[in-house]
Amino acid sequence: MARPVLINQLLPIKFFGVIPLFIGVEIILGITILNKASGLYGILSLFTGHPINFWQWLYNLLSLITLPVYASALINLKVKPKNLRKTSLATIVYVLDTLIGSLFTLYFIYFWFSLEDGSVKSEGQDATVGATSQSASPARELSITISTTIVVTVVRFYFTLVMISFTKALLKQNSMELRYNANQNDQPPPDPEEEELMNAEGFSGEFRKALFDLETRSKEYLNELFS
């Protein structure tokens, strides 16, 4: 019980304290979509001769895979009842993406400084002044890189809390609407996408059904988590 209470205390009510969460989520999804779209250039580098290792290729591939999830959530953010399912899936993906992205960030920092260290050693040191200059430059680069990484990581985790908070609010609103409809003996409005998928066929239809099922499971999981 202590863990959900702690999470609830960390969840922001406003985006940066003043902006509604809805607008904040739009901004977050927009930034994320632009960021993930850059993964296409990473994949294209395989065909342009630019060398990338397996982990860089995997990171770019994951960016392309998650891109449709974020785009779909942003497009349907105002569309009921799609928004609840798609935002739930996008939130879970964003949480996992944040954790995986943090690990990749640590790896890329290590990879970059390994190359820098090897470059400095290969050049050698011809003079004391040159050696001092070379040692100062990597130290300055290290300081800037670490500072930037810390800031970006903190912002990313804050964005994650905003996504969770907004999705929790959507789930709470949906629960209240269902409870109200039950008291009024009203049936909830049917999901037009669900009715459409019942008659869907072929590979595209099966893929959409699988995605719909994944979105529904994401919504149910978060609903149980926050209840």
PDB file of C-alpha atoms in Angstrom:
ATOM      1  CA  MET A   1       0.000   0.000   0.000  1.00  0.00           C
ATOM      2  CA  ALA A   2       2.901   2.365   0.692  1.00  0.00           C
ATOM      3  CA  ARG A   3       4.147   2.223  -2.892  1.00  0.00           C
ATOM      4  CA  PRO A   4       0.918   3.490  -4.566  1.00  0.00           C
ATOM      5  CA  VAL A   5       0.637   6.250  -1.964  1.00  0.00           C
ATOM      6  CA  LEU A   6       4.198   7.357  -2.680  1.00  0.00           C
ATOM      7  CA  ILE A   7       3.541   7.335  -6.426  1.00  0.00           C
ATOM      8  CA  ASN A   8       0.375   9.393  -5.951  1.00  0.00           C
ATOM      9  CA  GLN A   9       2.350  11.986  -4.017  1.00  0.00           C
ATOM     10  CA  LEU A  10       4.855  12.278  -6.863  1.00  0.00           C
ATOM     11  CA  LEU A  11       2.263  12.626  -9.618  1.00  0.00           C
ATOM     12  CA  PRO A  12       1.900  16.251 -10.768  1.00  0.00           C
ATOM     13  CA  ILE A  13      -1.520  17.899 -10.899  1.00  0.00           C
ATOM     14  CA  LYS A  14      -0.406  20.493 -13.453  1.00  0.00           C
ATOM     15  CA  PHE A  15       2.266  20.422 -16.135  1.00  0.00           C
ATOM     16  CA  PHE A  16       5.154  22.426 -14.648  1.00  0.00           C
ATOM     17  CA  GLY A  17       2.707  23.607 -12.009  1.00  0.00           C
ATOM     18  CA  VAL A  18       0.599  25.875 -14.239  1.00  0.00           C
ATOM     19  CA  ILE A  19      -0.343  24.130 -17.507  1.00  0.00           C
ATOM     20  CA  PRO A  20      -3.224  21.601 -17.675  1.00  0.00           C
ATOM     21  CA  LEU A  21      -2.084  17.999 -17.923  1.00  0.00           C
ATOM     22  CA  PHE A  22      -3.910  17.551 -21.227  1.00  0.00           C
ATOM     23  CA  ILE A  23      -1.779  20.212 -22.902  1.00  0.00           C
ATOM     24  CA  GLY A  24       1.301  18.816 -21.196  1.00  0.00           C
ATOM     25  CA  VAL A  25       0.639  15.355 -22.616  1.00  0.00           C
ATOM     26  CA  GLU A  26       0.155  16.850 -26.082  1.00  0.00           C
ATOM     27  CA  ILE A  27       3.539  18.559 -25.771  1.00  0.00           C
ATOM     28  CA  ILE A  28       5.210  15.410 -24.443  1.00  0.00           C
ATOM     29  CA  LEU A  29       3.800  13.212 -27.194  1.00  0.00           C
ATOM     30  CA  GLY A  30       4.741  15.773 -29.840  1.00  0.00           C
ATOM     31  CA  ILE A  31       8.340  15.959 -28.603  1.00  0.00           C
ATOM     32  CA  THR A  32       8.521  12.181 -28.343  1.00  0.00           C
ATOM     33  CA  ILE A  33       7.208  11.682 -31.882  1.00  0.00           C
ATOM     34  CA  LEU A  34       9.828  14.062 -33.288  1.00  0.00           C
ATOM     35  CA  ASN A  35      12.508  12.299 -31.274  1.00  0.00           C
ATOM     36  CA  LYS A  36      11.434   8.826 -32.382  1.00  0.00           C
ATOM     37  CA  ALA A  37      11.189   9.898 -36.018  1.00  0.00           C
ATOM     38  CA  SER A  38      14.943  10.493 -35.935  1.00  0.00           C
ATOM     39  CA  GLY A  39      15.332   6.726 -35.624  1.00  0.00           C
ATOM     40  CA  LEU A  40      14.570   6.529 -39.341  1.00  0.00           C
ATOM     41  CA  TYR A  41      17.798   8.366 -40.116  1.00  0.00           C
ATOM     42  CA  GLY A  42      19.675   5.926 -37.910  1.00  0.00           C
ATOM     43  CA  ILE A  43      18.277   2.991 -39.869  1.00  0.00           C
ATOM     44  CA  LEU A  44      19.035   4.716 -43.185  1.00  0.00           C
ATOM     45  CA  SER A  45      22.657   5.094 -42.098  1.00  0.00           C
ATOM     46  CA  LEU A  46      23.018   1.370 -42.752  1.00  0.00           C
ATOM     47  CA  PHE A  47      22.516   2.102 -46.449  1.00  0.00           C
ATOM     48  CA  THR A  48      24.693   5.220 -46.565  1.00  0.00           C
ATOM     49  CA  GLY A  49      27.797   3.510 -45.240  1.00  0.00           C
ATOM     50  CA  HIS A  50      27.817   5.278 -41.862  1.00  0.00           C
ATOM     51  CA  PRO A  51      29.072   2.729 -39.323  1.00  0.00           C
ATOM     52  CA  ILE A  52      26.789   1.959 -36.365  1.00  0.00           C
ATOM     53  CA  ASN A  53      27.040  -0.949 -33.966  1.00  0.00           C
ATOM     54  CA  PHE A  54      24.322  -3.396 -32.977  1.00  0.00           C
ATOM     55  CA  TRP A  55      23.114  -1.414 -29.948  1.00  0.00           C
ATOM     56  CA  GLN A  56      22.770   1.794 -31.934  1.00  0.00           C
ATOM     57  CA  TRP A  57      20.844  -0.084 -34.608  1.00  0.00           C
ATOM     58  CA  LEU A  58      18.591  -1.663 -31.947  1.00  0.00           C
ATOM     59  CA  TYR A  59      17.910   1.725 -30.341  1.00  0.00           C
ATOM     60  CA  ASN A  60      16.868   3.217 -33.681  1.00  0.00           C
ATOM     61  CA  LEU A  61      14.693   0.197 -34.438  1.00  0.00           C
ATOM     62  CA  LEU A  62      12.902   0.507 -31.090  1.00  0.00           C
ATOM     63  CA  SER A  63      12.293   4.173 -31.855  1.00  0.00           C
ATOM     64  CA  LEU A  64      10.515   3.272 -35.084  1.00  0.00           C
ATOM     65  CA  ILE A  65       8.476   0.528 -33.387  1.00  0.00           C
ATOM     66  CA  THR A  66       7.201   2.837 -30.641  1.00  0.00           C
ATOM     67  CA  LEU A  67       6.550   5.764 -32.992  1.00  0.00           C
ATOM     68  CA  PRO A  68       3.067   4.568 -34.146  1.00  0.00           C
ATOM     69  CA  VAL A  69       1.986   4.051 -30.525  1.00  0.00           C
ATOM     70  CA  TYR A  70       2.743   7.652 -29.600  1.00  0.00           C
ATOM     71  CA  ALA A  71       1.313   9.022 -32.850  1.00  0.00           C
ATOM     72  CA  SER A  72      -1.930   7.094 -32.390  1.00  0.00           C
ATOM     73  CA  ALA A  73      -2.260   8.319 -28.799  1.00  0.00           C
ATOM     74  CA  LEU A  74      -1.762  11.942 -29.853  1.00  0.00           C
ATOM     75  CA  ILE A  75      -4.204  11.734 -32.774  1.00  0.00           C
ATOM     76  CA  ASN A  76      -6.933  10.160 -30.623  1.00  0.00           C
ATOM     77  CA  LEU A  77      -6.277  12.145 -27.456  1.00  0.00           C
ATOM     78  CA  LYS A  78      -9.689  13.845 -27.671  1.00  0.00           C
ATOM     79  CA  VAL A  79     -11.614  10.922 -29.163  1.00  0.00           C
ATOM     80  CA  LYS A  80     -13.690   8.860 -26.738  1.00  0.00           C
ATOM     81  CA  PRO A  81     -13.496   5.980 -25.965  1.00  0.00           C
ATOM     82  CA  LYS A  82     -10.340   5.460 -28.028  1.00  0.00           C
ATOM     83  CA  ASN A  83      -8.284   7.919 -26.021  1.00  0.00           C
ATOM     84  CA  LEU A  84      -8.393   5.846 -22.837  1.00  0.00           C
ATOM     85  CA  ARG A  85      -7.126   2.674 -24.488  1.00  0.00           C
ATOM     86  CA  LYS A  86      -4.496   4.324 -26.633  1.00  0.00           C
ATOM     87  CA  THR A  87      -3.244   6.617 -23.877  1.00  0.00           C
ATOM     88  CA  SER A  88      -2.973   3.655 -21.507  1.00  0.00           C
ATOM     89  CA  LEU A  89      -0.810   1.762 -23.982  1.00  0.00           C
ATOM     90  CA  ALA A  90       1.260   4.867 -24.736  1.00  0.00           C
ATOM     91  CA  THR A  91       1.832   5.421 -21.011  1.00  0.00           C
ATOM     92  CA  ILE A  92       3.080   1.887 -20.406  1.00  0.00           C
ATOM     93  CA  VAL A  93       5.300   2.095 -23.489  1.00  0.00           C
ATOM     94  CA  TYR A  94       6.594   5.490 -22.338  1.00  0.00           C
ATOM     95  CA  VAL A  95       7.511   4.128 -18.903  1.00  0.00           C
ATOM     96  CA  LEU A  96       9.373   1.187 -20.437  1.00  0.00           C
ATOM     97  CA  ASP A  97      10.896   3.499 -23.037  1.00  0.00           C
ATOM     98  CA  THR A  98      12.199   5.780 -20.295  1.00  0.00           C
ATOM     99  CA  LEU A  99      13.848   2.918 -18.419  1.00  0.00           C
ATOM    100  CA  ILE A 100      15.353   1.374 -21.555  1.00  0.00           C
ATOM    101  CA  GLY A 101      16.388   4.782 -22.869  1.00  0.00           C
ATOM    102  CA  SER A 102      18.242   5.521 -19.635  1.00  0.00           C
ATOM    103  CA  LEU A 103      20.260   2.325 -20.040  1.00  0.00           C
ATOM    104  CA  PHE A 104      21.039   3.169 -23.658  1.00  0.00           C
ATOM    105  CA  THR A 105      22.091   6.674 -22.618  1.00  0.00           C
ATOM    106  CA  LEU A 106      24.599   5.277 -20.143  1.00  0.00           C
ATOM    107  CA  TYR A 107      25.922   2.938 -22.814  1.00  0.00           C
ATOM    108  CA  PHE A 108      26.270   5.681 -25.428  1.00  0.00           C
ATOM    109  CA  ILE A 109      28.131   7.894 -22.956  1.00  0.00           C
ATOM    110  CA  TYR A 110      30.525   5.053 -22.214  1.00  0.00           C
ATOM    111  CA  PHE A 111      30.883   4.287 -25.932  1.00  0.00           C
ATOM    112  CA  TRP A 112      31.552   7.923 -26.836  1.00  0.00           C
ATOM    113  CA  PHE A 113      34.158   8.493 -24.148  1.00  0.00           C
ATOM    114  CA  SER A 114      35.844   5.218 -25.013  1.00  0.00           C
ATOM    115  CA  LEU A 115      36.329   6.523 -28.539  1.00  0.00           C
ATOM    116  CA  GLU A 116      37.519   9.894 -27.265  1.00  0.00           C
ATOM    117  CA  ASP A 117      39.990   8.283 -24.882  1.00  0.00           C
ATOM    118  CA  GLY A 118      41.362   6.076 -27.638  1.00  0.00           C
ATOM    119  CA  SER A 119      41.715   9.062 -29.957  1.00  0.00           C
ATOM    120  CA  VAL A 120      43.668  11.064 -27.399  1.00  0.00           C
ATOM    121  CA  LYS A 121      46.002   8.175 -26.634  1.00  0.00           C
ATOM    122  CA  SER A 122      46.703   7.545 -30.311  1.00  0.00           C
ATOM    123  CA  GLU A 123      47.718  11.156 -30.907  1.00  0.00           C
ATOM    124  CA  GLY A 124      50.317  11.067 -28.148  1.00  0.00           C
ATOM    125  CA  GLN A 125      51.684  13.938 -26.151  1.00  0.00           C
ATOM    126  CA  ASP A 126      54.481  15.976 -27.733  1.00  0.00           C
ATOM    127  CA  ALA A 127      54.738  18.687 -25.109  1.00  0.00           C
ATOM    128  CA  THR A 128      53.663  19.518 -21.590  1.00  0.00           C
ATOM    129  CA  VAL A 129      51.404  22.327 -22.813  1.00  0.00           C
ATOM    130  CA  GLY A 130      49.786  20.044 -25.335  1.00  0.00           C
ATOM    131  CA  ALA A 131      49.240  17.381 -22.697  1.00  0.00           C
ATOM    132  CA  THR A 132      47.614  19.876 -20.359  1.00  0.00           C
ATOM    133  CA  SER A 133      45.323  21.107 -23.118  1.00  0.00           C
ATOM    134  CA  GLN A 134      44.326  17.574 -24.078  1.00  0.00           C
ATOM    135  CA  SER A 135      43.547  16.608 -20.494  1.00  0.00           C
ATOM    136  CA  ALA A 136      41.491  19.739 -19.915  1.00  0.00           C
ATOM    137  CA  SER A 137      39.375  19.306 -23.031  1.00  0.00           C
ATOM    138  CA  PRO A 138      38.037  15.812 -22.193  1.00  0.00           C
ATOM    139  CA  ALA A 139      37.351  16.962 -18.632  1.00  0.00           C
ATOM    140  CA  ARG A 140      35.289  19.883 -19.920  1.00  0.00           C
ATOM    141  CA  GLU A 141      33.466  17.646 -22.385  1.00  0.00           C
ATOM    142  CA  LEU A 142      32.787  15.140 -19.626  1.00  0.00           C
ATOM    143  CA  SER A 143      31.335  17.840 -17.387  1.00  0.00           C
ATOM    144  CA  ILE A 144      29.059  19.198 -20.125  1.00  0.00           C
ATOM    145  CA  THR A 145      27.932  15.737 -21.211  1.00  0.00           C
ATOM    146  CA  ILE A 146      27.151  14.543 -17.696  1.00  0.00           C
ATOM    147  CA  SER A 147      25.306  17.770 -16.832  1.00  0.00           C
ATOM    148  CA  THR A 148      23.234  17.607 -20.014  1.00  0.00           C
ATOM    149  CA  THR A 149      22.481  13.923 -19.471  1.00  0.00           C
ATOM    150  CA  ILE A 150      21.324  14.531 -15.900  1.00  0.00           C
ATOM    151  CA  VAL A 151      19.027  17.383 -16.957  1.00  0.00           C
ATOM    152  CA  VAL A 152      17.532  15.403 -19.850  1.00  0.00           C
ATOM    153  CA  THR A 153      17.045  12.336 -17.644  1.00  0.00           C
ATOM    154  CA  VAL A 154      15.305  14.334 -14.916  1.00  0.00           C
ATOM    155  CA  VAL A 155      13.004  15.961 -17.483  1.00  0.00           C
ATOM    156  CA  ARG A 156      12.278  12.570 -19.041  1.00  0.00           C
ATOM    157  CA  PHE A 157      11.289  11.069 -15.685  1.00  0.00           C
ATOM    158  CA  TYR A 158       9.118  14.109 -14.984  1.00  0.00           C
ATOM    159  CA  PHE A 159       7.405  13.623 -18.337  1.00  0.00           C
ATOM    160  CA  THR A 160       6.809  10.009 -17.341  1.00  0.00           C
ATOM    161  CA  LEU A 161       5.060  11.131 -14.154  1.00  0.00           C
ATOM    162  CA  VAL A 162       2.914  13.529 -16.194  1.00  0.00           C
ATOM    163  CA  MET A 163       1.859  10.722 -18.543  1.00  0.00           C
ATOM    164  CA  ILE A 164       0.974   8.494 -15.593  1.00  0.00           C
ATOM    165  CA  SER A 165      -0.935  11.275 -13.841  1.00  0.00           C
ATOM    166  CA  PHE A 166      -2.962  12.133 -16.939  1.00  0.00           C
ATOM    167  CA  THR A 167      -3.816   8.495 -17.636  1.00  0.00           C
ATOM    168  CA  LYS A 168      -4.839   8.006 -14.025  1.00  0.00           C
ATOM    169  CA  ALA A 169      -7.181  10.999 -14.316  1.00  0.00           C
ATOM    170  CA  LEU A 170      -8.697   9.557 -17.504  1.00  0.00           C
ATOM    171  CA  LEU A 171      -9.263   6.202 -15.822  1.00  0.00           C
ATOM    172  CA  LYS A 172     -10.865   7.874 -12.820  1.00  0.00           C
ATOM    173  CA  GLN A 173     -13.172   9.905 -15.054  1.00  0.00           C
ATOM    174  CA  ASN A 174     -14.131   6.796 -17.007  1.00  0.00           C
ATOM    175  CA  SER A 175     -14.844   4.903 -13.785  1.00  0.00           C
ATOM    176  CA  MET A 176     -17.121   7.689 -12.562  1.00  0.00           C
ATOM    177  CA  GLU A 177     -18.985   7.733 -15.884  1.00  0.00           C
ATOM    178  CA  LEU A 178     -19.499   3.966 -15.761  1.00  0.00           C
ATOM    179  CA  ARG A 179     -20.740   4.196 -12.180  1.00  0.00           C
ATOM    180  CA  TYR A 180     -23.140   6.980 -13.129  1.00  0.00           C
ATOM    181  CA  ASN A 181     -24.476   5.024 -16.102  1.00  0.00           C
ATOM    182  CA  ALA A 182     -24.956   1.980 -13.884  1.00  0.00           C
ATOM    183  CA  ASN A 183     -26.981   4.021 -11.386  1.00  0.00           C
ATOM    184  CA  GLN A 184     -29.093   5.402 -14.223  1.00  0.00           C
ATOM    185  CA  ASN A 185     -29.467   1.932 -15.756  1.00  0.00           C
ATOM    186  CA  ASP A 186     -27.845   3.265 -18.911  1.00  0.00           C
ATOM    187  CA  GLN A 187     -25.612   1.191 -21.103  1.00  0.00           C
ATOM    188  CA  PRO A 188     -22.199   2.680 -21.921  1.00  0.00           C
ATOM    189  CA  PRO A 189     -21.889   3.786 -25.549  1.00  0.00           C
ATOM    190  CA  PRO A 190     -20.450   1.054 -27.784  1.00  0.00           C
ATOM    191  CA  ASP A 191     -16.929   1.331 -29.058  1.00  0.00           C
ATOM    192  CA  PRO A 192     -17.239   1.786 -32.846  1.00  0.00           C
ATOM    193  CA  GLU A 193     -13.710   0.499 -33.389  1.00  0.00           C
ATOM    194  CA  GLU A 194     -14.509  -2.734 -31.555  1.00  0.00           C
ATOM    195  CA  GLU A 195     -17.587  -3.285 -33.708  1.00  0.00           C
ATOM    196  CA  GLU A 196     -15.558  -2.575 -36.834  1.00  0.00           C
ATOM    197  CA  LEU A 197     -12.833  -5.026 -35.844  1.00  0.00           C
ATOM    198  CA  MET A 198     -15.334  -7.840 -35.369  1.00  0.00           C
ATOM    199  CA  ASN A 199     -15.692  -8.041 -39.148  1.00  0.00           C
ATOM    200  CA  ALA A 200     -12.060  -7.291 -40.000  1.00  0.00           C
ATOM    201  CA  GLU A 201     -10.224  -9.967 -41.967  1.00  0.00           C
ATOM    202  CA  GLY A 202      -6.791 -10.612 -43.382  1.00  0.00           C
ATOM    203  CA  PHE A 203      -3.382  -9.722 -41.993  1.00  0.00           C
ATOM    204  CA  SER A 204      -4.329  -6.090 -41.436  1.00  0.00           C
ATOM    205  CA  GLY A 205      -7.453  -7.101 -39.549  1.00  0.00           C
ATOM    206  CA  GLU A 206      -5.591  -9.555 -37.334  1.00  0.00           C
ATOM    207  CA  PHE A 207      -2.924  -6.964 -36.590  1.00  0.00           C
ATOM    208  CA  ARG A 208      -5.526  -4.371 -35.616  1.00  0.00           C
ATOM    209  CA  LYS A 209      -7.284  -6.915 -33.408  1.00  0.00           C
ATOM    210  CA  ALA A 210      -4.011  -7.747 -31.661  1.00  0.00           C
ATOM    211  CA  LEU A 211      -3.290  -4.053 -31.156  1.00  0.00           C
ATOM    212  CA  PHE A 212      -6.805  -3.461 -29.844  1.00  0.00           C
ATOM    213  CA  ASP A 213      -6.383  -6.337 -27.398  1.00  0.00           C
ATOM    214  CA  LEU A 214      -3.037  -4.921 -26.246  1.00  0.00           C
ATOM    215  CA  GLU A 215      -4.588  -1.488 -25.702  1.00  0.00           C
ATOM    216  CA  THR A 216      -7.473  -3.016 -23.749  1.00  0.00           C
ATOM    217  CA  ARG A 217      -5.119  -5.040 -21.568  1.00  0.00           C
ATOM    218  CA  SER A 218      -3.052  -1.927 -20.902  1.00  0.00           C
ATOM    219  CA  LYS A 219      -6.157  -0.050 -19.792  1.00  0.00           C
ATOM    220  CA  GLU A 220      -7.263  -2.898 -17.527  1.00  0.00           C
ATOM    221  CA  TYR A 221      -3.786  -3.239 -16.018  1.00  0.00           C
ATOM    222  CA  LEU A 222      -3.519   0.452 -15.176  1.00  0.00           C
ATOM    223  CA  ASN A 223      -7.088   0.492 -13.912  1.00  0.00           C
ATOM    224  CA  GLU A 224      -6.252  -2.284 -11.457  1.00  0.00           C
ATOM    225  CA  LEU A 225      -2.990  -0.589 -10.521  1.00  0.00           C
ATOM    226  CA  PHE A 226      -4.646   2.728  -9.665  1.00  0.00           C
ATOM    227  CA  SER A 227      -7.799   1.318  -8.070  1.00  0.00           C
TER     228      SER A 227
END
